[in-house]
Coordinates of C-alpha atoms in Angstrom, one line a residue:
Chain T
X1058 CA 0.0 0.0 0.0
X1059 CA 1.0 3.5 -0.5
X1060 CA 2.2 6.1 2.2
X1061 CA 0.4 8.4 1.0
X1062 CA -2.0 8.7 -2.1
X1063 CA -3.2 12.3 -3.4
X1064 CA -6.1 11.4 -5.7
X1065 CA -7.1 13.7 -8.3
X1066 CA -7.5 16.7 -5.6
X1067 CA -8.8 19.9 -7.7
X1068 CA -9.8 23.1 -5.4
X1069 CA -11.5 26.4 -6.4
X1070 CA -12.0 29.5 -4.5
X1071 CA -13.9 32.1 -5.2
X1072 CA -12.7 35.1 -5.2
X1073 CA -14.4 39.2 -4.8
X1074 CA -16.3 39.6 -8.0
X1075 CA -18.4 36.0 -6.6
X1076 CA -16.1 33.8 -9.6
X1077 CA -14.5 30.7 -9.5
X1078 CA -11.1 30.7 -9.5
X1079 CA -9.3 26.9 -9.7
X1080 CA -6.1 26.8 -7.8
X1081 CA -5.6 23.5 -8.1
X1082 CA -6.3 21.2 -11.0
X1083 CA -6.3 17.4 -10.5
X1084 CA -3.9 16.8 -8.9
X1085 CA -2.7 12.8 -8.6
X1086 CA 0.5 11.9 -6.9
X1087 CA 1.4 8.3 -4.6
X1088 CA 4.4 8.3 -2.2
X1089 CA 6.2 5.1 -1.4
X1090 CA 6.5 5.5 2.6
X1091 CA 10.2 6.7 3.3
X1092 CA 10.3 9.0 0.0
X1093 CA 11.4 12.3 0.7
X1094 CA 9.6 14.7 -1.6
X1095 CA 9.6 18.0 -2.7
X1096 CA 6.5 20.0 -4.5
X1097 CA 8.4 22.9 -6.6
X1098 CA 6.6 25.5 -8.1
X1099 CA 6.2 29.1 -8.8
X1100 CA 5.0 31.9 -6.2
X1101 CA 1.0 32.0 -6.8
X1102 CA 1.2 27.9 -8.0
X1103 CA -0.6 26.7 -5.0
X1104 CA 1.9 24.5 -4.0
X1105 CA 1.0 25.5 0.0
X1106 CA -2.5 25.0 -0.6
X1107 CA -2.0 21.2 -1.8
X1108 CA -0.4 21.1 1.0
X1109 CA -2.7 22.2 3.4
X1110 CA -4.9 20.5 1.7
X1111 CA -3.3 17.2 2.6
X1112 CA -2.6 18.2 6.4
X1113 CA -6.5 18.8 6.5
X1114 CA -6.5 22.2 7.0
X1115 CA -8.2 22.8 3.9
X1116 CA -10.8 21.1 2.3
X1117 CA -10.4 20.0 -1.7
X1118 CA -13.1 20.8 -4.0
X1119 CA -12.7 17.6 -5.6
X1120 CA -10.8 14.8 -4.9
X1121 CA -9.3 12.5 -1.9
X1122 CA -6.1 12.3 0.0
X1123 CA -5.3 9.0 1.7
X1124 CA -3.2 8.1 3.9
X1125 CA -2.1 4.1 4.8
X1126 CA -5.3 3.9 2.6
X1127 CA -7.7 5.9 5.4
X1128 CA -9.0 9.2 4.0
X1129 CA -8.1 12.4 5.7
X1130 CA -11.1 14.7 6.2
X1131 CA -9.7 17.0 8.9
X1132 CA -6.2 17.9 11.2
X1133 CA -5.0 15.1 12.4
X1134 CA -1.7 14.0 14.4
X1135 CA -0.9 11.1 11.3
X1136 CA 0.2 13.9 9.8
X1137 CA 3.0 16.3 11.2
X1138 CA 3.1 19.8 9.6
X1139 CA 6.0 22.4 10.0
X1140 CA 4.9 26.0 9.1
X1141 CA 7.0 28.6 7.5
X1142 CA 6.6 31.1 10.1
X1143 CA 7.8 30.7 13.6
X1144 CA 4.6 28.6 15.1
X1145 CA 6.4 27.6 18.3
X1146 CA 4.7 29.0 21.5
X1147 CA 6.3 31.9 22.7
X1148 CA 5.0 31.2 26.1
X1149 CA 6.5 27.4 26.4
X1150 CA 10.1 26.5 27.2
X1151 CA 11.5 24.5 24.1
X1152 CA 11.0 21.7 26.1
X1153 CA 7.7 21.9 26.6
X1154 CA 6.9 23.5 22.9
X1155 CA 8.3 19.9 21.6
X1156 CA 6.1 17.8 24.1
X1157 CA 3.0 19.3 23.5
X1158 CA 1.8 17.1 21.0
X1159 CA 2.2 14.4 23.7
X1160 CA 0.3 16.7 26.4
X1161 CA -2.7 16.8 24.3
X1162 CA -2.7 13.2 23.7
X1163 CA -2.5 12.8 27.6
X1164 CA 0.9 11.1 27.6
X1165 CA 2.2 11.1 30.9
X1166 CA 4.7 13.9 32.4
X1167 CA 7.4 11.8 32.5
X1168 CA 7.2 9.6 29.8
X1169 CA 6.5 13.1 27.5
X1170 CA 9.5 14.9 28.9
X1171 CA 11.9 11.5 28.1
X1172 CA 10.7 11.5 24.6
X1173 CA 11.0 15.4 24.2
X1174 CA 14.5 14.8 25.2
X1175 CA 15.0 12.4 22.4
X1176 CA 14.1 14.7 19.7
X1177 CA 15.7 17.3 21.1
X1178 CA 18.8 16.0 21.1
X1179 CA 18.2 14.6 17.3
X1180 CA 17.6 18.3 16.4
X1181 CA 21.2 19.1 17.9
X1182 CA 19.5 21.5 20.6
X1183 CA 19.6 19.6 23.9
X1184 CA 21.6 22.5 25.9
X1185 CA 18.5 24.4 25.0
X1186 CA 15.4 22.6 26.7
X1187 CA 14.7 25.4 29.1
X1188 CA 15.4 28.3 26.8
X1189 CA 12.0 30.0 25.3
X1190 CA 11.8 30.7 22.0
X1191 CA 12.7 34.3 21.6
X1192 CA 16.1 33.5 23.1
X1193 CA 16.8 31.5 19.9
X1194 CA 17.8 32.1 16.5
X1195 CA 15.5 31.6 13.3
X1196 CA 17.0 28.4 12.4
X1197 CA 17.1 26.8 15.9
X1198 CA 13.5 27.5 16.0
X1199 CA 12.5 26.1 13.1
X1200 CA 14.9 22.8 14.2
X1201 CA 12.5 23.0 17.6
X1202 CA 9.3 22.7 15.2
X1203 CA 10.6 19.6 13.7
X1204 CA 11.5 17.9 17.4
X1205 CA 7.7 18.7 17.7
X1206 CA 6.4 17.7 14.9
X1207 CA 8.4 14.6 15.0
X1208 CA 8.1 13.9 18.8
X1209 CA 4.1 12.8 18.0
X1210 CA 5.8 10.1 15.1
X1211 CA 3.2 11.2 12.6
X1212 CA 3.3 8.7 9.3
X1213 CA 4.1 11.5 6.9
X1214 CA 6.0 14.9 7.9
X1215 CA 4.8 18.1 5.6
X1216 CA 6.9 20.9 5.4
X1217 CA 6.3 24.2 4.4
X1218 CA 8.9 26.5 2.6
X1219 CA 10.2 25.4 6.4
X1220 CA 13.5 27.5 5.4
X1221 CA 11.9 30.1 3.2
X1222 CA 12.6 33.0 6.3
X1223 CA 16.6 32.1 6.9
X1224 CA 19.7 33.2 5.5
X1225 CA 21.8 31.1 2.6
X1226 CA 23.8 29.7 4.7
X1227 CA 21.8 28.6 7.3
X1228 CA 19.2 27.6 5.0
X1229 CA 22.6 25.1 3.9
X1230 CA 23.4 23.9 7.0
X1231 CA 19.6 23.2 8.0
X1232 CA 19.0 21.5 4.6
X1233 CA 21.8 19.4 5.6
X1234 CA 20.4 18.7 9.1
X1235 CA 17.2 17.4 7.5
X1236 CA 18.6 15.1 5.6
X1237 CA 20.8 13.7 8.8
X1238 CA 17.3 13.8 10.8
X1239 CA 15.4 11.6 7.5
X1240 CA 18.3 8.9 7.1
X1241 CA 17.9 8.4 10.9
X1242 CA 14.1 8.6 11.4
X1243 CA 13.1 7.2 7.8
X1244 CA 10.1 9.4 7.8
X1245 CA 8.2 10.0 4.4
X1246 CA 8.6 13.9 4.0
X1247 CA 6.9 16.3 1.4
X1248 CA 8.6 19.5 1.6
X1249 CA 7.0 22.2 -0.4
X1250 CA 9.6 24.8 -1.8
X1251 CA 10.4 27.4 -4.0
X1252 CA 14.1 26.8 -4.9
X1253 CA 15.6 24.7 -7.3
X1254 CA 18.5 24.5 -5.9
X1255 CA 16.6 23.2 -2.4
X1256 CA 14.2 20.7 -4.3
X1257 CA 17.5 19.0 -6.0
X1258 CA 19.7 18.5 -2.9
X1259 CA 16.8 17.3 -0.9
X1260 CA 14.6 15.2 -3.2
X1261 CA 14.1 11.6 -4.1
X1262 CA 11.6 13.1 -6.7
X1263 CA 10.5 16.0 -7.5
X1264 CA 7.0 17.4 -8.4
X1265 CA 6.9 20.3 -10.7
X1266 CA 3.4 22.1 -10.5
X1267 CA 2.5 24.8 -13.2
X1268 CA 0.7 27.5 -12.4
X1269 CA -2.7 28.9 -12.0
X1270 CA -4.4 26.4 -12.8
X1271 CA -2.1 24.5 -10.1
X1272 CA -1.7 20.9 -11.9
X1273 CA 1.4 18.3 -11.9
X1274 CA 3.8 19.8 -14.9
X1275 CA 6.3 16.2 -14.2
X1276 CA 7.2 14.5 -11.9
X1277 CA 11.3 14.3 -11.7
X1278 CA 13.0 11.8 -10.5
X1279 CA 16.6 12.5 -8.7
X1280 CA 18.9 9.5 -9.0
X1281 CA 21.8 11.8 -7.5
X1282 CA 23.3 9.6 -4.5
X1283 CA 23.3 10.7 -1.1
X1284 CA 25.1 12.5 0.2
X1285 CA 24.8 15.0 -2.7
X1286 CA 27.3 17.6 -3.9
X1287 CA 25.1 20.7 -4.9
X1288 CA 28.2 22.1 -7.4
X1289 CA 28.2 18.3 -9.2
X1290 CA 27.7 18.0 -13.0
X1291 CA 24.4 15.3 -12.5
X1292 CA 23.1 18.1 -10.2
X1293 CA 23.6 21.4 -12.5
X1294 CA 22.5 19.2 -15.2
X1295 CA 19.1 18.4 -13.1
X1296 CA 18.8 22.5 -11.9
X1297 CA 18.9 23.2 -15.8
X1298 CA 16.7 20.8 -16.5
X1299 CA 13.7 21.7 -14.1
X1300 CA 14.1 25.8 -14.0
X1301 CA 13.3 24.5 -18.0
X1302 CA 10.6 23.1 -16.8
X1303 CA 9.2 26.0 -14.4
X1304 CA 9.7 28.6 -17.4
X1305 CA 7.7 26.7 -19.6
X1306 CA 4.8 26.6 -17.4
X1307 CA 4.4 30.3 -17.2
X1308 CA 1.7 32.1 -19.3
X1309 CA 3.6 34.8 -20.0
X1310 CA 6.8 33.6 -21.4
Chain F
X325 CA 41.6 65.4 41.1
X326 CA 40.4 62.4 39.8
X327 CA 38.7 60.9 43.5
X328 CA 37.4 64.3 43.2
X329 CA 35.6 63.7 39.5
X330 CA 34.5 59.9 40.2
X331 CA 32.6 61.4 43.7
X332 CA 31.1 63.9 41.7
X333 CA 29.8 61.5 39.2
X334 CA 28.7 59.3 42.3
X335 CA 26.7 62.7 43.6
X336 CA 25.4 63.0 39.8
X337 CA 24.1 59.5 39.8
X338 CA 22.4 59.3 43.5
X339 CA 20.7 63.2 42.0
X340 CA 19.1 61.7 39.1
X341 CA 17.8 59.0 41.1
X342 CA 16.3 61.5 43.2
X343 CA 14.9 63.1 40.3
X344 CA 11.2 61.9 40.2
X345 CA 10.6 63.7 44.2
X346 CA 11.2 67.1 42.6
X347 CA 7.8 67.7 41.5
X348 CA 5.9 65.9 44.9
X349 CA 8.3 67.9 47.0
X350 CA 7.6 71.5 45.1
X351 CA 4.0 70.2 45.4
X352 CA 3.7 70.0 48.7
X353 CA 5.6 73.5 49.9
X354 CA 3.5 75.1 47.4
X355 CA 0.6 73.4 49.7
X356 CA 1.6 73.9 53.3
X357 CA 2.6 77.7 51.9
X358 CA -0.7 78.3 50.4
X359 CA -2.5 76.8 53.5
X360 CA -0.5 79.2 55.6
X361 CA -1.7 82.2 53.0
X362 CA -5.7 81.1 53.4
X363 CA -5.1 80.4 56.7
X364 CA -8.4 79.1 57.0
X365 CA -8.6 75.2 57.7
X366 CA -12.2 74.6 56.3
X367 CA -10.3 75.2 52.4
X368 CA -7.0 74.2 52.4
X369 CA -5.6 72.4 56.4
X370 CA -2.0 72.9 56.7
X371 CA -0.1 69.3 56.1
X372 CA 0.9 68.8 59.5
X373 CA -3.3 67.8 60.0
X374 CA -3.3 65.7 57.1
X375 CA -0.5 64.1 58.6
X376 CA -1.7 63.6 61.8
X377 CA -4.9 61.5 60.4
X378 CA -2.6 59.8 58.2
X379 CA -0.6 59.0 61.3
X380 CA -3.4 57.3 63.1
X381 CA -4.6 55.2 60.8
X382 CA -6.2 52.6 63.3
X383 CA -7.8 55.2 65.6
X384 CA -11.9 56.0 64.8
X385 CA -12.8 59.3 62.9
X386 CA -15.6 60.7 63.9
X387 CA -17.3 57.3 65.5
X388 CA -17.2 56.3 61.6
X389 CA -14.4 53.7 61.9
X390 CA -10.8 53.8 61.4
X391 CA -8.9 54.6 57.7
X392 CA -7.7 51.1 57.8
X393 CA -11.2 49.9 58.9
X394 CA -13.0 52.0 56.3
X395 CA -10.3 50.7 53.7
X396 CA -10.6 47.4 54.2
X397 CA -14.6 47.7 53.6
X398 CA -13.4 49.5 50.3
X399 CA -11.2 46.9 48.9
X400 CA -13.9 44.1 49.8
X401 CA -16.6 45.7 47.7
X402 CA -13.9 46.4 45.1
X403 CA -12.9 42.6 44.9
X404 CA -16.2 41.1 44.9
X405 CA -17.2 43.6 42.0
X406 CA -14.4 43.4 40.0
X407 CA -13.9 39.4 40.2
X408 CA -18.1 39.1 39.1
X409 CA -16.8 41.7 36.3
X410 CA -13.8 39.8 35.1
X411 CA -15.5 36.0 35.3
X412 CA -18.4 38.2 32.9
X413 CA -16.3 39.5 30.4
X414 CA -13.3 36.9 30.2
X415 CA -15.8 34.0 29.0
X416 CA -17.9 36.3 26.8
X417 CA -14.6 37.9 25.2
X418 CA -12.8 34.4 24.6
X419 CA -16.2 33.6 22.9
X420 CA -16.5 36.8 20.7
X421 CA -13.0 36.8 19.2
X422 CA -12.9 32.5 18.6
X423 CA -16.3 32.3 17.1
X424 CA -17.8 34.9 14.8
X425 CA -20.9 34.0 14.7
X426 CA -21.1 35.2 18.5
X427 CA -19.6 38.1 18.0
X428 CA -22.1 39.6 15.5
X429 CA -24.8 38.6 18.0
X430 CA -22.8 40.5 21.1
X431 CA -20.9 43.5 19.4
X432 CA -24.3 45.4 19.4
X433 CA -25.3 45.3 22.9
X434 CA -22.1 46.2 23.5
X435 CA -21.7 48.6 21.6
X436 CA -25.2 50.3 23.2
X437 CA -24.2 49.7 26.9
X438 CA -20.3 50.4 26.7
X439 CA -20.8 53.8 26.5
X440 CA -22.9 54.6 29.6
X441 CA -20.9 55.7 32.7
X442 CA -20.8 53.1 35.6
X443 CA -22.3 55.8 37.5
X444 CA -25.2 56.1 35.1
X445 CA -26.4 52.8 36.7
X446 CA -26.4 54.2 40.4
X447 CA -30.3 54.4 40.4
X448 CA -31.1 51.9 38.4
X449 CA -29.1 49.8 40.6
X450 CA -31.0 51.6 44.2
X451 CA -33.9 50.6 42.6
X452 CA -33.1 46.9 41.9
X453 CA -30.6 46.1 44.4
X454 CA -31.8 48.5 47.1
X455 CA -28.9 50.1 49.2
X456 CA -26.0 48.2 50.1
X457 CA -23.2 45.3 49.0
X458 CA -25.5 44.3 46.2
X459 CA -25.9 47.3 44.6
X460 CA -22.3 48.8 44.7
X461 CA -21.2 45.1 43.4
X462 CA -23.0 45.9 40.3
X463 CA -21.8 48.9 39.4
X464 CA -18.2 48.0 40.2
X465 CA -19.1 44.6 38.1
X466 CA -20.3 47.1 35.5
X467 CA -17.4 49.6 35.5
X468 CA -14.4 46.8 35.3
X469 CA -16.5 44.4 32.7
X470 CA -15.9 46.9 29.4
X471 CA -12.4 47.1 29.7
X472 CA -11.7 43.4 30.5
X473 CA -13.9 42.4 27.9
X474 CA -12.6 44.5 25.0
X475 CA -9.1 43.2 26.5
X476 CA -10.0 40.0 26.1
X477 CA -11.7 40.3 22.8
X478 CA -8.2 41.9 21.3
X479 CA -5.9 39.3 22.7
X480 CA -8.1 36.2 21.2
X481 CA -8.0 37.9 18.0
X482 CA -4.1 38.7 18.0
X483 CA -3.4 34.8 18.5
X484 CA -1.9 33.7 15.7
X485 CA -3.7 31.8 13.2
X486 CA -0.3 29.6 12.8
X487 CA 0.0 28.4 16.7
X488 CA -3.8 27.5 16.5
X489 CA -3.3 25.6 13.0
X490 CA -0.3 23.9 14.6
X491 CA -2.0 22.5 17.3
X492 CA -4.6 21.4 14.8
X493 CA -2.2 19.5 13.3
X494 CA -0.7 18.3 16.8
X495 CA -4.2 16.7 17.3
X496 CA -5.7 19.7 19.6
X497 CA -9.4 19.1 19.8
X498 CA -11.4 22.5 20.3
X499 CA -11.0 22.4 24.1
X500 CA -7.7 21.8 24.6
X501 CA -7.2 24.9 21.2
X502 CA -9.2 27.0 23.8
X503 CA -7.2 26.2 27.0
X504 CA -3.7 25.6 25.4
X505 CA -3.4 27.7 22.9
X506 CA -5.9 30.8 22.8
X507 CA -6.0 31.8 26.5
X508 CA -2.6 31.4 26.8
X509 CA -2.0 33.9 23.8
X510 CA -4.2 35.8 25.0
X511 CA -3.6 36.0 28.4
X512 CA -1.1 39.2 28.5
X513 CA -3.6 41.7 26.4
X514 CA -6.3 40.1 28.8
X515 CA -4.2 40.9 32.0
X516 CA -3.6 44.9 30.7
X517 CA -7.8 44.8 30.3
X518 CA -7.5 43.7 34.4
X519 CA -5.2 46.0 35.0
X520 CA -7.1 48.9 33.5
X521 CA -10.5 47.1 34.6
X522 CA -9.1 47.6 38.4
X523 CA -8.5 50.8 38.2
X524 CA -12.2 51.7 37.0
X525 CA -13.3 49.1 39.2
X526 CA -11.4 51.4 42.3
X527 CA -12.6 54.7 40.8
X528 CA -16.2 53.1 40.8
X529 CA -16.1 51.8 44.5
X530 CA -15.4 55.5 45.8
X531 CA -18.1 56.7 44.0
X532 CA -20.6 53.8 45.1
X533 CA -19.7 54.4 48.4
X534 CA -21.2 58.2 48.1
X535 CA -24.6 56.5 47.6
X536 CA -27.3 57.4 49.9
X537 CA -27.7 55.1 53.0
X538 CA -24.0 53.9 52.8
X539 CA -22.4 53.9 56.0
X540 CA -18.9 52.5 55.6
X541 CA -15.8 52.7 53.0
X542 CA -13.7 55.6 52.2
X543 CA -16.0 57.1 49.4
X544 CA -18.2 57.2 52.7
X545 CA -15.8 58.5 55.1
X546 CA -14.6 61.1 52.7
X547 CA -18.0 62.4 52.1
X548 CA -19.3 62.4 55.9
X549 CA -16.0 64.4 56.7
X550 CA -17.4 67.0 54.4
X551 CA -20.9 66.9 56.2
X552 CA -18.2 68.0 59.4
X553 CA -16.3 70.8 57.3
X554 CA -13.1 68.2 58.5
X555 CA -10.7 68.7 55.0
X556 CA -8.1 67.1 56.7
X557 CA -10.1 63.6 56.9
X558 CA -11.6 64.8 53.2
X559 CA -8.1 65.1 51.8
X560 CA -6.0 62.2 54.2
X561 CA -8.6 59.9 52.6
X562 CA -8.0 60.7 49.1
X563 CA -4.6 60.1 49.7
X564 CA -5.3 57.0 50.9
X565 CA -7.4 56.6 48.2
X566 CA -4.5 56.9 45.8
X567 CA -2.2 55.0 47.8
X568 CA -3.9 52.0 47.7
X569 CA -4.8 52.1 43.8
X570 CA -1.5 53.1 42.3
X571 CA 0.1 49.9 45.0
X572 CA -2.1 47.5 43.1
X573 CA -1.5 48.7 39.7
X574 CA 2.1 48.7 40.7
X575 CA 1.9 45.3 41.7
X576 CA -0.4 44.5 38.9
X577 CA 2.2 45.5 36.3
X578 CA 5.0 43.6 38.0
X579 CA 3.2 40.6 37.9
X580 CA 2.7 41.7 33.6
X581 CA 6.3 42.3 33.1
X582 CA 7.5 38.9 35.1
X583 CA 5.4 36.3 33.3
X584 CA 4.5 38.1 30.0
X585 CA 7.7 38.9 28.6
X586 CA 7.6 37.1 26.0
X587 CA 4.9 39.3 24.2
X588 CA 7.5 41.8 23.9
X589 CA 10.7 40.3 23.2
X590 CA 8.6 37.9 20.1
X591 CA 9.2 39.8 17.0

């Protein structure tokens, strides 16, 4: 069975004048569990809507998203989401920002601090369990959103332009980290970005949407092996290959 | 030469520390001189009288009870008042800025009511509540409910849509979204509405207490030394008046600046 089955999701809004507008177009994509992902697109492509979409934040227009074959009609902890924007509570130690997915299931206070300690220490941050959130930098908060979205072991982990708000070369380093945290956890990922350069080091595949309509332009496959070197021929060749691909989808080339 | 500069810079220093009693201290020669001027102690008493009632604060004025007595009363009324008040507006605030749906039913009435005084309610409240606890509950309730509720309001709806979606995502049903998330965010911007709600709440008890048929509290004591032409017992109780507000607002906004740091130093 498939991790995780998008199954010909379309979704319209409307927007002031009262008229449909489609931001996403049948959209149809399976994901072997363990895949890491990356959804590549154009600003305005609704590459964070299919997303939402999948995290049941949204609902589709049309269409199902499945996952370990159940459908997902709503939020639900299966399914860990890391937001672009700093979503950690200001008001929580780090400690107790990463167990919170475990307070709400009613784990118990010790057994919830243990495994907070685990993931903080997989994030690299375990000097900083009773720091709060505005002591840190951008990209040891965002590592803190992963502890916690991880620390609930959700079947799939979606990402959102996670590193979108840092600098180059932390945005590097964290990319990096990611891939460290993957190879150890062997969690399916879907990380939606902007960058090329991003979607190539990461990805297993990579899905190119066009835009407005949103709909799958290809679906890339990287065969690149791990651990990648961004400035190698395969992966210039690859960059080339799907900024090519992005251009083409654009109305007003 | 150089001792000489460093315990001139010490002098400096301890000066500017001093610097906020200039004003009080000008304020209150300009007082005792223009007591002496008048001379007349049915205007302006000299300070030395103030002092004196200030200086007894357990002894009985004018078989009406002590400062301390007529204080406590005061702050009692001013508790009950405010705390009905508060557990009002919190609830009914959380409720307005999570669902919308109960904020287009509320927003109108209050809308209509928030702009009657507290003390637009005094007879309405005699005529309900009759004279005593019940009625100057009301209007206190009354006087701290707007600003805690508006408070409230604005903190719920400056929680970010990204720590509620988060917990969504976490698993959060609505309860735990409500209790986890919401009032905490909330929970600075709701304290300011407490702090300010307080202060109205303090303003209001005074005035209640000048209702007909009151016979204890400072709002009382201050008016029935007026009834004996005694300004010294008018003016030591305003004083205490003061006292005793700007000590829980100070304490108040210690409290704020301990536990709610973080809404400041978040970018």
């Amino acid at each position: 069975m498939k991790k995780l089955k998008v199954d010909h999701v379309s979704k319209s809004f409307q927007n002031e004048n009262g008229e449909d507008v489609k931001a996403l177009s049948d959209v149809t994509l399976e994901v072997e569990e363990g895949e890491f992902i990356c959804i590549l697109g154009p600003s305005g492509c609704g590459k964070t809507t299919l997303l939402r979409i999948i995290a049941g934040l949204e609902k589709p227009t049309g269409g199902d998203v499945l996952v370990d074959g159940e459908p997902v009609d709503g939020p639900t902890p299966r399914l860990g989401m890391i937001f672009q924007d700093y979503s950690l509570y200001p008001w929580r130690r780090v400690l107790d920002n990463i167990a919170f997915g475990l307070e709400i299931a009613g784990v118990e206070k010790a057994t919830r601090a243990a495994t907070a300690r685990k993931y903080l220490e997989l994030v690299g941050l375990k000097d900083f369990a009773d720091a709060f959130p505005y002591e840190l930098s951008g990209g040891m908060r965002q590592r803190v959103a992963v502890a916690r979205a991880l620390a609930i072991e959700p079947a799939v982990v979606l990402m959102d332009e996670p590193f979108g708000a840092l600098d180059a070369q932390t945005r590097n380093a964290m990319q990096r980290e990611l891939l460290d945290i993957w190879e150890k956890t062997k969690k399916t990922v879907l990380f939606v970005t902007h960058s090329v350069d991003e979607a190539v080091f990461l990805a297993d595949r990579i899905v190119v949407l066009t835009t407005r309509p949103g709909r799958i332009r290809e679906v890339v496959d990287v065969n690149e092996p791990r651990p990648r070197d961004r400035t190698c021929d395969g992966c210039a060749a690859l960059r080339r290959y799907v900024l090519g691909l992005i251009d083409e989808g654009r109305p007003d080339r | 030469m150089r001792e000489n500069v460093q315990e001139f810079r010490r002098f400096q220093g301890m000066a500017r520390g001093f610097r906020w009693a200039i004003m009080p201290l000008f304020f209150l020669i300009a007082w005792e001189v223009a007591a002496v001027v008048i001379n007349n102690q049915f205007i302006l008493p000299r300070l030395e009288s103030v002092a004196m009632v200030l200086a007894t604060p357990f002894s009985p004025i004018l078989g009406s009870g002590s400062l301390v007595e007529n204080a406590i009363d005061s702050l009692q009324r001013v508790i009950v008042g405010f705390t009905v008040g508060a557990l009002l507006a919190v609830p009914i605030g959380v409720a307005m800025g999570r669902w919308r749906i109960v904020e287009e039913l509320v927003d109108p009435l209050v809308q209509i009511f928030r702009p009657i005084p507290p003390l637009a309610w005094v007879p309405l409240a005699l005529a309900w509540f009759k004279i005593g606890l019940a009625s100057m509950v009301f209007i206190i309730a009354i006087g701290s409910f707007f600003p805690v509720l508006l408070n409230t309001l604005d903190g719920v709806r400056s929680v970010k849509r990204t720590w509620i979606e988060a917990a969504m995502t976490l698993g959060a049903t609505e309860r735990q979204i409500l209790s986890r998330v919401v009032l905490p965010g909330a929970l600075p911007t709701i304290w300011t509405g407490m702090r300010v709600g307080f202060g109205i709440a303090w303003m209001c008890v005074v005035a209640a207490e000048m209702m007909p048929g009151t016979n204890s509290g400072l709002g009382y004591l201050i008016l029935y030394a007026y009834n004996f032409s005694q300004v010294q017992v008018i003016i030591a109780g305003m004083i205490v008046i003061g006292v005793i507000g700007l000590g829980i607002d100070t304490a108040l906004r210690r409290f704020e600046e301990r536990w709610f740091r973080w809404r400041e130093l978040e970018r």
